[in-house]
Coordinates of C-alpha atoms in Angstrom, one line a residue:
X1 CA -29.0 50.0 -34.2
X2 CA -28.2 51.1 -31.0
X3 CA -31.1 49.5 -29.6
X4 CA -29.2 46.2 -30.3
X5 CA -25.8 46.6 -29.1
X6 CA -26.5 45.8 -25.4
X7 CA -28.4 42.0 -26.5
X8 CA -25.8 41.9 -29.7
X9 CA -22.5 43.3 -27.4
X10 CA -22.7 40.9 -24.4
X11 CA -23.7 38.2 -26.4
X12 CA -20.4 38.2 -28.6
X13 CA -18.7 38.7 -24.9
X14 CA -20.3 35.8 -23.5
X15 CA -19.6 33.4 -26.9
X16 CA -15.6 34.8 -26.2
X17 CA -16.0 34.1 -22.9
X18 CA -17.0 30.1 -23.8
X19 CA -14.4 29.8 -26.5
X20 CA -12.1 31.2 -23.5
X21 CA -13.1 29.1 -21.0
X22 CA -13.2 26.2 -23.3
X23 CA -9.2 26.7 -24.5
X24 CA -8.4 27.0 -21.0
X25 CA -9.9 24.3 -20.0
X26 CA -8.6 21.8 -22.8
X27 CA -5.6 23.2 -22.7
X28 CA -4.2 24.0 -19.5
X29 CA -7.3 22.8 -17.0
X30 CA -5.9 24.7 -13.7
X31 CA -8.0 26.4 -10.5
X32 CA -8.2 29.7 -12.9
X33 CA -10.8 28.0 -14.3
X34 CA -13.1 28.0 -11.8
X35 CA -12.5 32.4 -11.3
X36 CA -12.7 32.8 -15.0
X37 CA -16.1 31.2 -15.0
X38 CA -16.8 33.6 -12.2
X39 CA -15.5 36.7 -14.2
X40 CA -16.9 35.8 -17.3
X41 CA -20.6 35.9 -16.1
X42 CA -20.1 39.1 -14.3
X43 CA -18.3 40.6 -17.5
X44 CA -21.2 40.3 -19.1
X45 CA -23.6 41.3 -16.5
X46 CA -21.7 44.4 -16.4
X47 CA -21.1 45.1 -19.8
X48 CA -25.6 44.4 -20.2
X49 CA -26.0 47.1 -18.1
X50 CA -23.7 49.4 -19.2
X51 CA -24.7 49.3 -22.9
X52 CA -28.1 49.1 -21.9
X53 CA -27.9 52.4 -19.9
X54 CA -26.0 54.2 -23.3
X55 CA -28.7 53.0 -25.4
X56 CA -31.9 54.1 -23.4
X57 CA -33.1 57.3 -25.1
X58 CA -35.2 59.0 -23.1
X59 CA -35.9 57.5 -19.4
X60 CA -32.4 57.0 -18.8
X61 CA -32.1 56.9 -15.5
X62 CA -35.0 55.0 -14.7
X63 CA -34.1 52.2 -17.7
X64 CA -29.9 51.9 -15.9
X65 CA -31.1 51.3 -12.4
X66 CA -33.4 48.3 -14.1
X67 CA -30.4 47.4 -16.6
X68 CA -28.2 47.3 -13.4
X69 CA -30.4 45.4 -11.2
X70 CA -31.2 42.7 -13.7
X71 CA -27.5 42.5 -14.4
X72 CA -26.9 41.3 -10.5
X73 CA -29.8 39.2 -10.6
X74 CA -28.7 37.8 -14.2
X75 CA -24.7 37.5 -12.6
X76 CA -26.6 35.9 -9.0
X77 CA -28.9 33.4 -10.8
X78 CA -26.0 32.4 -13.5
X79 CA -23.5 31.7 -10.5
X80 CA -25.4 30.0 -8.5
X81 CA -26.7 27.5 -11.2
X82 CA -23.7 26.9 -12.7
X83 CA -20.9 26.9 -9.7
X84 CA -22.8 25.9 -6.9
X85 CA -25.7 23.3 -8.1
X86 CA -23.7 21.7 -11.2
X87 CA -20.4 21.8 -9.4
X88 CA -20.7 21.3 -5.8
X89 CA -24.3 19.8 -5.6
X90 CA -24.4 17.6 -8.6
X91 CA -20.8 17.3 -8.8
X92 CA -20.7 18.0 -12.4
X93 CA -17.6 18.9 -13.9
X94 CA -16.5 22.3 -15.0
X95 CA -16.5 22.1 -18.3
X96 CA -20.3 21.5 -18.1
X97 CA -20.6 24.3 -15.3
X98 CA -19.2 26.7 -17.7
X99 CA -21.6 25.9 -20.2
X100 CA -24.4 26.0 -18.2
X101 CA -23.5 29.3 -16.6
X102 CA -23.1 30.4 -20.1
X103 CA -26.3 29.3 -21.4
X104 CA -28.3 30.8 -18.7
X105 CA -26.4 34.2 -18.6
X106 CA -27.3 34.4 -22.1
X107 CA -31.0 33.7 -22.0
X108 CA -30.6 36.7 -19.1
X109 CA -28.8 38.8 -21.1
X110 CA -31.3 38.3 -24.0
X111 CA -34.3 38.7 -21.8
X112 CA -32.6 42.0 -20.6
X113 CA -32.3 43.3 -23.9
X114 CA -35.5 42.7 -24.9
X115 CA -37.1 44.5 -22.1
X116 CA -34.8 47.4 -21.7
X117 CA -34.0 48.3 -25.1
X118 CA -36.8 47.2 -26.9
X119 CA -34.4 45.2 -30.0
X120 CA -35.9 44.1 -32.8
X121 CA -36.8 40.9 -34.4
X122 CA -33.5 40.8 -36.5
X123 CA -31.2 42.1 -33.6
X124 CA -32.9 39.2 -31.7
X125 CA -32.3 36.1 -34.2
X126 CA -28.5 37.5 -35.1
X127 CA -27.6 37.7 -31.0
X128 CA -29.4 33.9 -30.7
X129 CA -27.7 32.8 -33.6
X130 CA -24.1 33.3 -32.9
X131 CA -24.8 32.3 -29.5
X132 CA -25.8 28.9 -30.6
X133 CA -23.3 28.5 -33.3
X134 CA -20.5 29.2 -30.9
X135 CA -22.3 27.2 -28.5
X136 CA -22.4 23.9 -30.5
X137 CA -19.2 24.7 -32.3
X138 CA -17.3 24.4 -29.1
X139 CA -19.4 21.4 -27.8
X140 CA -19.0 19.5 -31.4
X141 CA -15.3 19.8 -30.7
X142 CA -15.3 18.7 -27.6
X143 CA -17.8 15.6 -27.6
X144 CA -16.4 14.5 -31.2
X145 CA -12.5 15.6 -31.7
X146 CA -11.2 15.2 -28.3
X147 CA -11.8 11.5 -27.8
X148 CA -9.4 9.8 -29.8
X149 CA -9.5 6.1 -28.4
X150 CA -7.0 3.3 -29.1
X151 CA -8.5 0.1 -30.8
X152 CA -8.6 -2.8 -28.5
X153 CA -7.3 -6.4 -29.9
X154 CA -10.6 -7.8 -31.9
X155 CA -9.9 -11.5 -30.9
X156 CA -11.7 -14.2 -33.0
X157 CA -14.8 -13.5 -35.2
X158 CA -18.1 -15.2 -34.4
X159 CA -21.6 -15.3 -36.2
X160 CA -23.6 -13.0 -33.6
X161 CA -26.6 -13.6 -32.5
X162 CA -29.0 -11.7 -29.6
X163 CA -30.2 -12.4 -26.2
X164 CA -33.2 -11.3 -24.8
X165 CA -31.8 -10.5 -21.5
X166 CA -34.0 -10.2 -18.2
X167 CA -32.3 -8.7 -15.1
X168 CA -33.3 -9.6 -11.3
X169 CA -32.5 -9.3 -7.9
X170 CA -30.7 -12.7 -7.2
X171 CA -33.2 -14.9 -5.4
X172 CA -32.2 -15.9 -1.8
X173 CA -31.1 -19.2 -1.1
X174 CA -32.1 -21.1 1.7
X175 CA -30.3 -24.4 1.6
X176 CA -27.4 -25.9 -0.4
X177 CA -25.0 -28.4 -0.5
X178 CA -21.8 -26.9 0.1
X179 CA -18.7 -26.8 -2.5
X180 CA -16.3 -29.3 -2.9
X181 CA -12.3 -28.3 -2.1
X182 CA -11.8 -29.5 -6.1
X183 CA -14.5 -26.3 -6.5
X184 CA -13.0 -23.8 -4.5
X185 CA -10.1 -24.2 -5.9
X186 CA -11.4 -23.8 -9.6
X187 CA -13.3 -20.5 -8.4
X188 CA -9.6 -19.3 -6.9
X189 CA -8.5 -19.4 -11.0
X190 CA -10.4 -17.0 -12.4
X191 CA -9.2 -14.4 -14.2
X192 CA -9.4 -10.7 -13.7
X193 CA -10.1 -10.8 -10.0
X194 CA -9.4 -11.6 -6.3
X195 CA -6.1 -11.3 -4.0
X196 CA -3.2 -10.1 -5.9
X197 CA 0.8 -10.0 -5.9
X198 CA 2.8 -7.0 -6.7
X199 CA 6.6 -6.4 -7.8
X200 CA 8.5 -4.3 -9.9
X201 CA 10.8 -3.6 -12.6
X202 CA 13.1 -0.9 -13.5
X203 CA 14.0 -0.7 -17.6
X204 CA 16.8 0.4 -19.1
X205 CA 19.7 -1.7 -18.2
X206 CA 21.4 -4.7 -18.4
X207 CA 20.9 -6.6 -16.0
X208 CA 17.4 -4.9 -15.0
X209 CA 17.2 -4.1 -11.4
X210 CA 13.8 -4.8 -9.8
X211 CA 13.4 -1.1 -7.9
X212 CA 15.4 1.7 -8.9
X213 CA 18.7 2.8 -7.2
X214 CA 18.6 -1.2 -5.8
X215 CA 20.4 -4.1 -7.1
X216 CA 17.6 -6.7 -6.3
X217 CA 17.3 -8.9 -9.8
X218 CA 13.6 -8.4 -10.6
X219 CA 13.1 -12.1 -12.1
X220 CA 14.0 -13.0 -8.7
X221 CA 11.9 -11.0 -6.8
X222 CA 8.7 -11.9 -9.3
X223 CA 9.9 -15.9 -8.9
X224 CA 9.6 -15.4 -5.3
X225 CA 6.0 -14.0 -5.1
X226 CA 4.9 -16.4 -7.2
X227 CA 5.9 -19.1 -5.1
X228 CA 5.2 -17.6 -1.6
X229 CA 1.8 -16.8 -2.5
X230 CA 1.2 -20.0 -4.3
X231 CA -1.2 -21.0 -1.5
X232 CA -3.6 -18.2 -2.0
X233 CA -3.5 -19.0 -5.5
X234 CA -3.5 -15.1 -6.9
X235 CA -4.1 -14.3 -10.3
X236 CA -3.1 -11.0 -10.7
X237 CA 0.1 -9.0 -10.0
X238 CA 0.8 -5.2 -9.6
X239 CA 3.1 -4.7 -11.9
X240 CA 5.4 -1.5 -11.5
X241 CA 7.2 -0.7 -14.3
X242 CA 9.7 2.2 -13.7
X243 CA 11.0 4.6 -16.0
X244 CA 13.7 6.3 -14.0
X245 CA 16.5 5.9 -16.7
X246 CA 14.3 7.7 -19.2
X247 CA 13.4 11.0 -17.4
X248 CA 15.9 13.0 -19.6
X249 CA 15.2 11.2 -23.0
X250 CA 12.8 9.1 -25.2
X251 CA 12.5 5.2 -24.8
X252 CA 14.4 3.0 -26.7
X253 CA 14.5 -0.2 -28.0
X254 CA 16.0 -1.8 -25.1
X255 CA 13.2 -0.5 -22.8
X256 CA 10.5 -2.1 -25.0
X257 CA 11.9 -5.4 -25.6
X258 CA 12.5 -5.6 -21.8
X259 CA 8.6 -4.6 -21.3
X260 CA 7.6 -7.2 -23.9
X261 CA 10.0 -9.9 -22.0
X262 CA 8.3 -8.8 -18.6
X263 CA 4.2 -9.5 -20.3
X264 CA 5.3 -12.7 -22.2
X265 CA 6.6 -14.2 -18.8
X266 CA 3.8 -13.6 -17.2
X267 CA 1.5 -14.8 -19.7
X268 CA 3.5 -17.8 -19.5
X269 CA 2.3 -18.1 -15.9
X270 CA -1.1 -17.5 -16.3
X271 CA -0.7 -13.8 -14.8
X272 CA -2.5 -11.0 -15.5
X273 CA -0.6 -7.4 -14.6
X274 CA -2.2 -4.7 -13.0
X275 CA 0.0 -2.3 -14.9
X276 CA 1.4 1.0 -13.2
X277 CA 4.5 3.3 -14.9
X278 CA 6.2 5.7 -12.5
X279 CA 9.5 7.4 -12.4
X280 CA 9.5 8.9 -8.7
X281 CA 10.4 6.8 -5.8
X282 CA 10.9 8.8 -2.5
X283 CA 14.6 9.3 -2.9
X284 CA 15.0 13.4 -3.9
X285 CA 17.5 11.8 -6.3
X286 CA 15.0 10.1 -8.5
X287 CA 12.5 12.5 -9.3
X288 CA 9.6 12.6 -11.6
X289 CA 10.2 13.5 -15.5
X290 CA 8.9 16.7 -16.9
X291 CA 5.4 16.7 -19.6
X292 CA 6.8 17.1 -22.3
X293 CA 9.2 14.1 -21.9
X294 CA 6.2 12.3 -20.4
X295 CA 4.0 12.7 -23.5
X296 CA 6.6 11.6 -26.2
X297 CA 7.0 8.2 -23.9
X298 CA 3.0 7.8 -24.0
X299 CA 3.1 7.9 -28.0
X300 CA 5.4 5.2 -27.4
X301 CA 3.9 3.4 -25.2
X302 CA 0.3 3.6 -27.3
X303 CA 2.2 2.5 -30.1
X304 CA 3.7 -0.3 -28.3
X305 CA 0.2 -1.5 -27.3
X306 CA -0.7 -1.3 -31.1
X307 CA 2.0 -3.0 -32.3
X308 CA 1.7 -6.0 -29.7
X309 CA -2.0 -6.1 -29.1
X310 CA -2.4 -9.5 -28.4
X311 CA 0.2 -9.6 -25.9
X312 CA -1.5 -6.7 -24.4
X313 CA -4.9 -8.3 -24.2
X314 CA -3.6 -11.6 -23.0
X315 CA -1.2 -10.4 -20.4
X316 CA -2.8 -6.9 -19.1
X317 CA -6.1 -6.9 -16.6
X318 CA -6.0 -3.1 -16.2
X319 CA -4.0 0.0 -16.2
X320 CA -3.1 2.6 -13.1
X321 CA -3.0 6.0 -14.1
X322 CA 0.7 6.0 -13.1
X323 CA 3.4 8.4 -14.2
X324 CA 3.4 11.1 -12.0
X325 CA 4.7 11.7 -8.4
X326 CA 6.2 9.0 -5.9
X327 CA 5.7 5.6 -7.0
X328 CA 3.1 6.7 -9.7
X329 CA 0.8 7.9 -6.9
X330 CA -0.3 11.2 -8.1
X331 CA 1.0 13.6 -5.4
X332 CA 4.1 14.7 -4.2
X333 CA 5.3 15.3 -8.1
X334 CA 8.5 17.5 -8.6
X335 CA 8.9 18.5 -12.3
X336 CA 5.1 17.8 -13.6
X337 CA 3.4 21.0 -12.8
X338 CA -0.4 21.3 -12.1
X339 CA -1.3 22.7 -15.4
X340 CA 0.0 19.5 -16.4
X341 CA -2.2 17.0 -15.1
X342 CA -5.4 17.3 -17.4
X343 CA -3.1 16.7 -20.5
X344 CA -1.3 14.1 -19.1
X345 CA -4.4 11.9 -17.7
X346 CA -6.4 12.4 -20.9
X347 CA -3.4 11.3 -22.7
X348 CA -3.2 8.0 -20.6
X349 CA -6.7 7.0 -21.3
X350 CA -6.6 7.9 -25.3
X351 CA -3.1 5.7 -25.9
X352 CA -4.7 2.9 -23.5
X353 CA -6.7 0.2 -25.3
X354 CA -10.5 1.2 -24.9
X355 CA -11.1 -1.9 -23.4
X356 CA -9.0 -1.4 -20.5
X357 CA -10.2 0.2 -17.4
X358 CA -7.9 2.9 -16.0
X359 CA -7.3 3.3 -12.2
X360 CA -6.7 6.8 -10.8
X361 CA -5.6 7.5 -7.2
X362 CA -7.7 10.2 -5.8
X363 CA -11.3 11.0 -6.4
X364 CA -10.9 14.7 -7.1
X365 CA -8.7 13.9 -10.2
X366 CA -11.6 12.1 -11.7
X367 CA -13.5 15.2 -13.1
X368 CA -10.0 16.2 -14.8
X369 CA -10.7 12.9 -17.6
X370 CA -12.8 14.1 -20.4
X371 CA -16.4 13.0 -20.3
X372 CA -16.0 10.2 -23.0
X373 CA -13.4 8.5 -21.0
X374 CA -15.0 8.2 -18.2
X375 CA -17.1 5.0 -18.7
X376 CA -13.5 3.1 -18.0
X377 CA -12.4 5.2 -14.9
X378 CA -11.7 3.1 -12.1
X379 CA -10.2 3.9 -8.5
X380 CA -7.3 2.4 -6.5
X381 CA -7.5 3.2 -2.9
X382 CA -4.0 2.7 -1.6
X383 CA -4.5 3.2 2.4
X384 CA -7.6 1.0 3.1
X385 CA -8.1 1.3 7.2
X386 CA -11.9 0.8 7.4
X387 CA -11.8 4.3 9.1
X388 CA -13.7 7.3 7.5
X389 CA -11.4 9.6 7.0
X390 CA -8.0 8.4 6.8
X391 CA -4.9 11.0 5.5
X392 CA -4.2 9.3 1.7
X393 CA -7.5 7.6 1.4
X394 CA -9.1 8.3 -1.7
X395 CA -12.3 10.2 -0.5
X396 CA -14.0 11.6 2.3
X397 CA -15.9 7.5 3.3
X398 CA -18.2 8.7 6.1
X399 CA -20.1 11.1 4.1
X400 CA -23.8 9.7 3.2
X401 CA -24.0 11.8 -0.3
X402 CA -20.2 10.6 -1.0
X403 CA -21.0 6.9 0.0
X404 CA -23.9 7.4 -2.6
X405 CA -22.6 9.2 -5.3
X406 CA -19.4 7.0 -5.1
X407 CA -21.0 3.6 -4.5
X408 CA -22.8 4.1 -7.9
X409 CA -19.9 5.5 -9.8
X410 CA -17.4 2.3 -8.4
X411 CA -20.1 -0.4 -9.5
X412 CA -19.7 0.1 -13.0
X413 CA -15.5 0.4 -12.6
X414 CA -12.4 -1.7 -12.2
X415 CA -11.3 -0.7 -8.7
X416 CA -7.9 -2.0 -6.9
X417 CA -7.4 -1.8 -2.8
X418 CA -4.4 -2.0 -0.4
X419 CA -3.8 -1.5 2.9
X420 CA -0.8 0.7 4.0
X421 CA 2.8 -1.2 5.2
X422 CA 3.8 -2.1 8.3
X423 CA 0.6 -1.9 10.2
X424 CA 0.5 -5.2 12.6
X425 CA 1.2 -2.7 15.7
X426 CA -2.3 -1.0 14.7
X427 CA -3.9 -3.7 14.5
X428 CA -2.4 -5.1 18.1
X429 CA -3.4 -1.6 19.9
X430 CA -6.9 -2.7 17.7
X431 CA -6.9 -6.2 19.9
X432 CA -6.3 -4.4 23.0
X433 CA -9.3 -2.2 22.6
X434 CA -7.0 1.3 22.4
X435 CA -9.5 4.3 21.1
X436 CA -6.3 5.0 18.8
X437 CA -2.7 4.5 17.3
X438 CA -1.1 7.1 15.9
X439 CA 1.8 6.8 13.6
X440 CA 4.8 8.7 15.5
X441 CA 5.4 12.1 14.6
X442 CA 1.5 12.0 13.4
X443 CA -1.2 13.9 15.8
X444 CA -4.6 12.6 17.2
X445 CA -6.6 15.5 16.3
X446 CA -7.8 15.5 12.3
X447 CA -6.0 18.1 10.0
X448 CA -7.5 21.0 8.7
X449 CA -9.3 19.2 6.4
X450 CA -11.0 16.6 8.6
X451 CA -8.7 13.9 7.6
X452 CA -7.0 11.3 10.6
X453 CA -4.0 9.8 10.6
X454 CA -3.5 6.0 10.8
X455 CA -6.0 5.8 13.9
X456 CA -7.6 2.4 14.5
X457 CA -10.9 1.0 15.6
X458 CA -11.8 -1.8 17.7
X459 CA -13.3 -4.3 15.1
X460 CA -10.5 -4.1 11.4
X461 CA -12.5 -6.7 9.3
X462 CA -16.1 -5.2 10.0
X463 CA -15.5 -1.5 8.5
X464 CA -13.4 -2.7 5.8
X465 CA -15.9 -5.3 4.3
X466 CA -18.6 -1.9 4.6
X467 CA -16.1 0.0 2.9
X468 CA -15.8 -2.5 0.3
X469 CA -19.7 -2.4 -0.5
X470 CA -18.9 1.3 -1.8
X471 CA -15.8 0.5 -3.0
X472 CA -17.0 -2.4 -5.4
X473 CA -13.2 -4.3 -5.3
X474 CA -12.0 -6.6 -8.0
X475 CA -8.3 -7.0 -6.7
X476 CA -6.9 -6.4 -2.9
X477 CA -3.1 -6.4 -2.3
X478 CA -1.6 -9.6 -0.5
X479 CA 1.5 -7.7 -0.1
X480 CA 0.0 -5.0 2.8
X481 CA -0.3 -6.5 5.9
X482 CA -0.6 -10.3 4.9
X483 CA 2.8 -12.4 5.6
X484 CA 4.9 -9.5 5.1
X485 CA 8.1 -11.1 6.1
X486 CA 9.2 -14.1 7.9
X487 CA 8.2 -14.4 10.5
X488 CA 4.7 -13.2 9.1
X489 CA 3.1 -10.6 10.4
X490 CA 0.1 -8.0 9.6
X491 CA -3.0 -6.7 10.4
X492 CA -5.4 -9.2 7.7
X493 CA -3.6 -12.2 9.5
X494 CA -5.7 -11.6 12.7
X495 CA -8.7 -11.8 10.2
X496 CA -8.0 -15.8 10.5
X497 CA -8.9 -16.4 14.2
X498 CA -12.8 -14.1 13.6
X499 CA -15.7 -15.0 11.6
X500 CA -18.0 -13.8 9.0
X501 CA -21.5 -14.9 9.1
X502 CA -24.2 -15.0 6.6
X503 CA -26.8 -12.8 9.1
X504 CA -24.0 -10.4 9.4
X505 CA -23.4 -10.0 5.5
X506 CA -27.0 -9.8 4.9
X507 CA -27.3 -7.1 7.6
X508 CA -25.1 -4.9 6.2
X509 CA -26.1 -5.6 2.7
X510 CA -23.2 -7.9 1.6
X511 CA -23.6 -10.6 -1.3
X512 CA -22.4 -14.2 -0.4
X513 CA -22.5 -17.3 -2.1
X514 CA -24.8 -19.6 -0.1
X515 CA -23.0 -22.9 -0.7
X516 CA -19.7 -21.3 0.6
X517 CA -21.7 -20.6 3.9
X518 CA -23.4 -23.9 3.7
X519 CA -21.2 -25.3 6.9
X520 CA -21.3 -22.1 9.0
X521 CA -19.6 -18.7 8.9
X522 CA -15.6 -18.1 7.7
X523 CA -13.0 -16.0 8.3
X524 CA -13.0 -12.6 6.9
X525 CA -9.9 -13.3 4.6
X526 CA -11.9 -16.5 3.0
X527 CA -14.3 -14.2 2.2
X528 CA -12.5 -11.8 0.7
X529 CA -10.8 -14.8 -1.2
X530 CA -13.7 -15.8 -3.3
X531 CA -16.1 -12.6 -2.8
X532 CA -13.6 -10.3 -4.1
X533 CA -14.5 -9.0 -7.9
X534 CA -17.3 -11.5 -9.5
X535 CA -18.4 -14.7 -8.1
X536 CA -20.7 -16.3 -10.7
X537 CA -23.9 -19.3 -10.6
X538 CA -24.9 -20.9 -13.7
X539 CA -28.1 -22.1 -13.5
X540 CA -31.1 -23.8 -15.1
X541 CA -29.1 -24.7 -18.8
X542 CA -31.4 -25.6 -21.2
X543 CA -31.7 -26.3 -25.0
X544 CA -35.6 -26.2 -26.8
X545 CA -37.5 -24.6 -29.2
X546 CA -34.3 -23.6 -31.7
X547 CA -33.1 -21.4 -28.6
X548 CA -31.1 -22.3 -25.6
X549 CA -31.9 -20.3 -21.8
X550 CA -29.6 -20.2 -18.7
X551 CA -29.1 -18.1 -15.8
X552 CA -26.1 -16.2 -14.1
X553 CA -26.1 -15.1 -11.1
X554 CA -23.5 -13.1 -9.0
X555 CA -22.7 -13.4 -5.6
X556 CA -19.5 -11.3 -5.6
X557 CA -18.3 -7.6 -4.2
X558 CA -18.4 -6.7 -8.2
X559 CA -19.5 -7.1 -11.9
X560 CA -17.5 -8.9 -14.2
X561 CA -16.6 -5.7 -16.2
X562 CA -13.0 -7.0 -18.1
X563 CA -15.3 -10.1 -19.4
X564 CA -16.5 -8.8 -22.1
X565 CA -17.1 -11.6 -24.4
X566 CA -20.1 -14.1 -23.9
X567 CA -19.8 -16.9 -26.6
X568 CA -22.1 -20.1 -26.8
X569 CA -20.9 -23.4 -27.8
X570 CA -23.0 -25.8 -29.4
X571 CA -22.1 -28.3 -31.3
X572 CA -19.0 -28.0 -32.4
X573 CA -19.5 -24.0 -33.7
X574 CA -19.3 -20.8 -31.6
X575 CA -22.0 -17.7 -31.2
X576 CA -20.8 -14.6 -29.7
X577 CA -23.9 -12.8 -28.0
X578 CA -23.7 -9.4 -29.1
X579 CA -25.4 -7.4 -26.3
X580 CA -24.0 -8.9 -23.4
X581 CA -23.3 -6.4 -20.8
X582 CA -21.2 -7.1 -18.0
X583 CA -22.0 -4.0 -16.4
X584 CA -25.5 -5.5 -15.9
X585 CA -24.4 -8.4 -13.7
X586 CA -23.8 -6.9 -10.6
X587 CA -23.1 -8.5 -7.0
X588 CA -26.7 -9.9 -5.7
X589 CA -28.3 -10.1 -9.5
X590 CA -29.4 -12.4 -11.6
X591 CA -29.6 -12.2 -15.3
X592 CA -31.6 -15.2 -16.9
X593 CA -30.7 -15.5 -21.3
X594 CA -33.1 -16.5 -24.1
X595 CA -31.0 -16.9 -27.4
X596 CA -31.9 -18.2 -30.5
X597 CA -29.4 -20.9 -31.9
X598 CA -30.0 -21.6 -35.3
X599 CA -30.5 -25.8 -36.1
X600 CA -30.2 -26.2 -31.7
X601 CA -32.0 -29.6 -31.5
X602 CA -33.6 -30.2 -28.0
X603 CA -31.8 -31.6 -25.3
X604 CA -28.2 -30.3 -26.9
X605 CA -25.5 -29.6 -24.5
X606 CA -23.8 -26.3 -24.9
X607 CA -21.3 -24.1 -23.1
X608 CA -21.6 -20.6 -21.8
X609 CA -18.7 -18.6 -22.2
X610 CA -16.7 -15.7 -20.3
X611 CA -13.7 -14.2 -21.4
X612 CA -11.7 -10.7 -22.0
X613 CA -12.2 -11.2 -25.5
X614 CA -13.7 -13.8 -27.8
X615 CA -11.1 -16.7 -28.3
X616 CA -9.0 -15.3 -25.0
X617 CA -7.6 -18.7 -23.5
X618 CA -8.7 -16.9 -20.3
X619 CA -12.3 -17.3 -19.0
X620 CA -14.5 -17.7 -16.2
X621 CA -15.0 -20.9 -13.9
X622 CA -18.4 -20.7 -12.8
X623 CA -20.3 -22.5 -9.9
X624 CA -22.7 -24.9 -11.4
X625 CA -26.6 -24.2 -10.5
X626 CA -29.3 -26.7 -10.5

């Protein structure tokens, strides 16, 4: 029995460490988890060496040295693979890091036990069985029981058909007729893409106010923005819902009646919301709420989403993480604590209908999100400047490994961008050829993290467009540095005098539609106006031999991720394409569909409808190709 002690005891310790680490991550999610994972491996190594030395009966000294040496190797390799390779290099989250460290450490423990203690077959099997049982039990809990998903609005039910889909790079277009003004206008009416507006509502009082602690009428403010930006035709508005009046109590009927009224009004104006909840502003007397309060609010909001499923599906384009810190930007929080972040972020994901994407402010918080939710987790960078390391921007853009990693990640998610406020002086500094312009009080040198504070570059639009190749933005704010006041000023106004050419876009790997460039280049603002999000061309439509065939090309910066329904309308009937995956239609790609349609005659005209859900009133206007 003594010969079995080293492997069995160390395996038990390892299992306990795994369970403890899992609970630590799920419940608290603090920096202590990293320290704990290191300590757990070291503890197992020490226990192995200690018990192995005790169990040896003859060559105790030599075996003890062997056990100690193997323990050091065990600790070193487990830490290297688990903490360095998994987390730092592969950017795998901490929970996977702990699991990999545990498995490798267990394998080395068993190896040490067999070599030094000459353990029996029965003891080996018992140790391995305990390890596998605990690990598989923890994995089952992690993957199966910890990802509640709020149901999405189902929409209409139609007979389903399955398409044969071929994915290819979109072919180059050498010549094309320019689009008419009517066609251009139709493209700007497309939902869930393009330039967006911004507005605020504070719930809990009658009459409502727009911004907490102020008295401006939110309805007048909203109508003002809709009228102000009518020339740009935005179809999305960033909607701040402030819960400042409820930071110490549950939401009441008034709050939900007001929220419903706001969403119904936006729906009546055919504007979809990028929704963010917040408590805290820049004023010290308006802090955030404690996690115990926010948790209750999220349960109530989740119930509201389900009770108003169709309204939510019609009026909300995407969610922002919100709830935490100033303006819901996840920084400068007071009543929330670091240990509250993991349960907060995952609670937001769990109550949000599973068809809605959620954007988060900083990339370092993405690892806090459970793996089962990450497929619909995007980014919103509120400090777009074109500079590589600006303070408050979402990630270190200028590091090549970062660019490659995040470009792949962001291509699969809904992402939103905006510039800082009041940036016209920095734009002026660019025009003058100045090397840098710093907001008063900030330093010209980067801080200890290598971040600069609002420095400038000589050509403002070029680095911004290059950043958008990585970010794949669906929406971009009009309220920041574009006609900010009367008289209008803003950095983007200067873009109107610049020109983007098709050659420049090709050189920098950015997509564009040849028909929009048929008469030459366009200014950077106009390029973004049409190419933010998706820009689709439908071509080669035929009905022949009992099936329909067509191709869809995307010349936009992002895939049409929120258009989760594809239906075919022919002969007064509607069919739902069951294997349509909007993620496949990335910018610069073309998908060719061949779909059998029961009883369709040769030459029959048909429509292809892309929309957020089957039967939704919002659908995509495509350019019609040859």
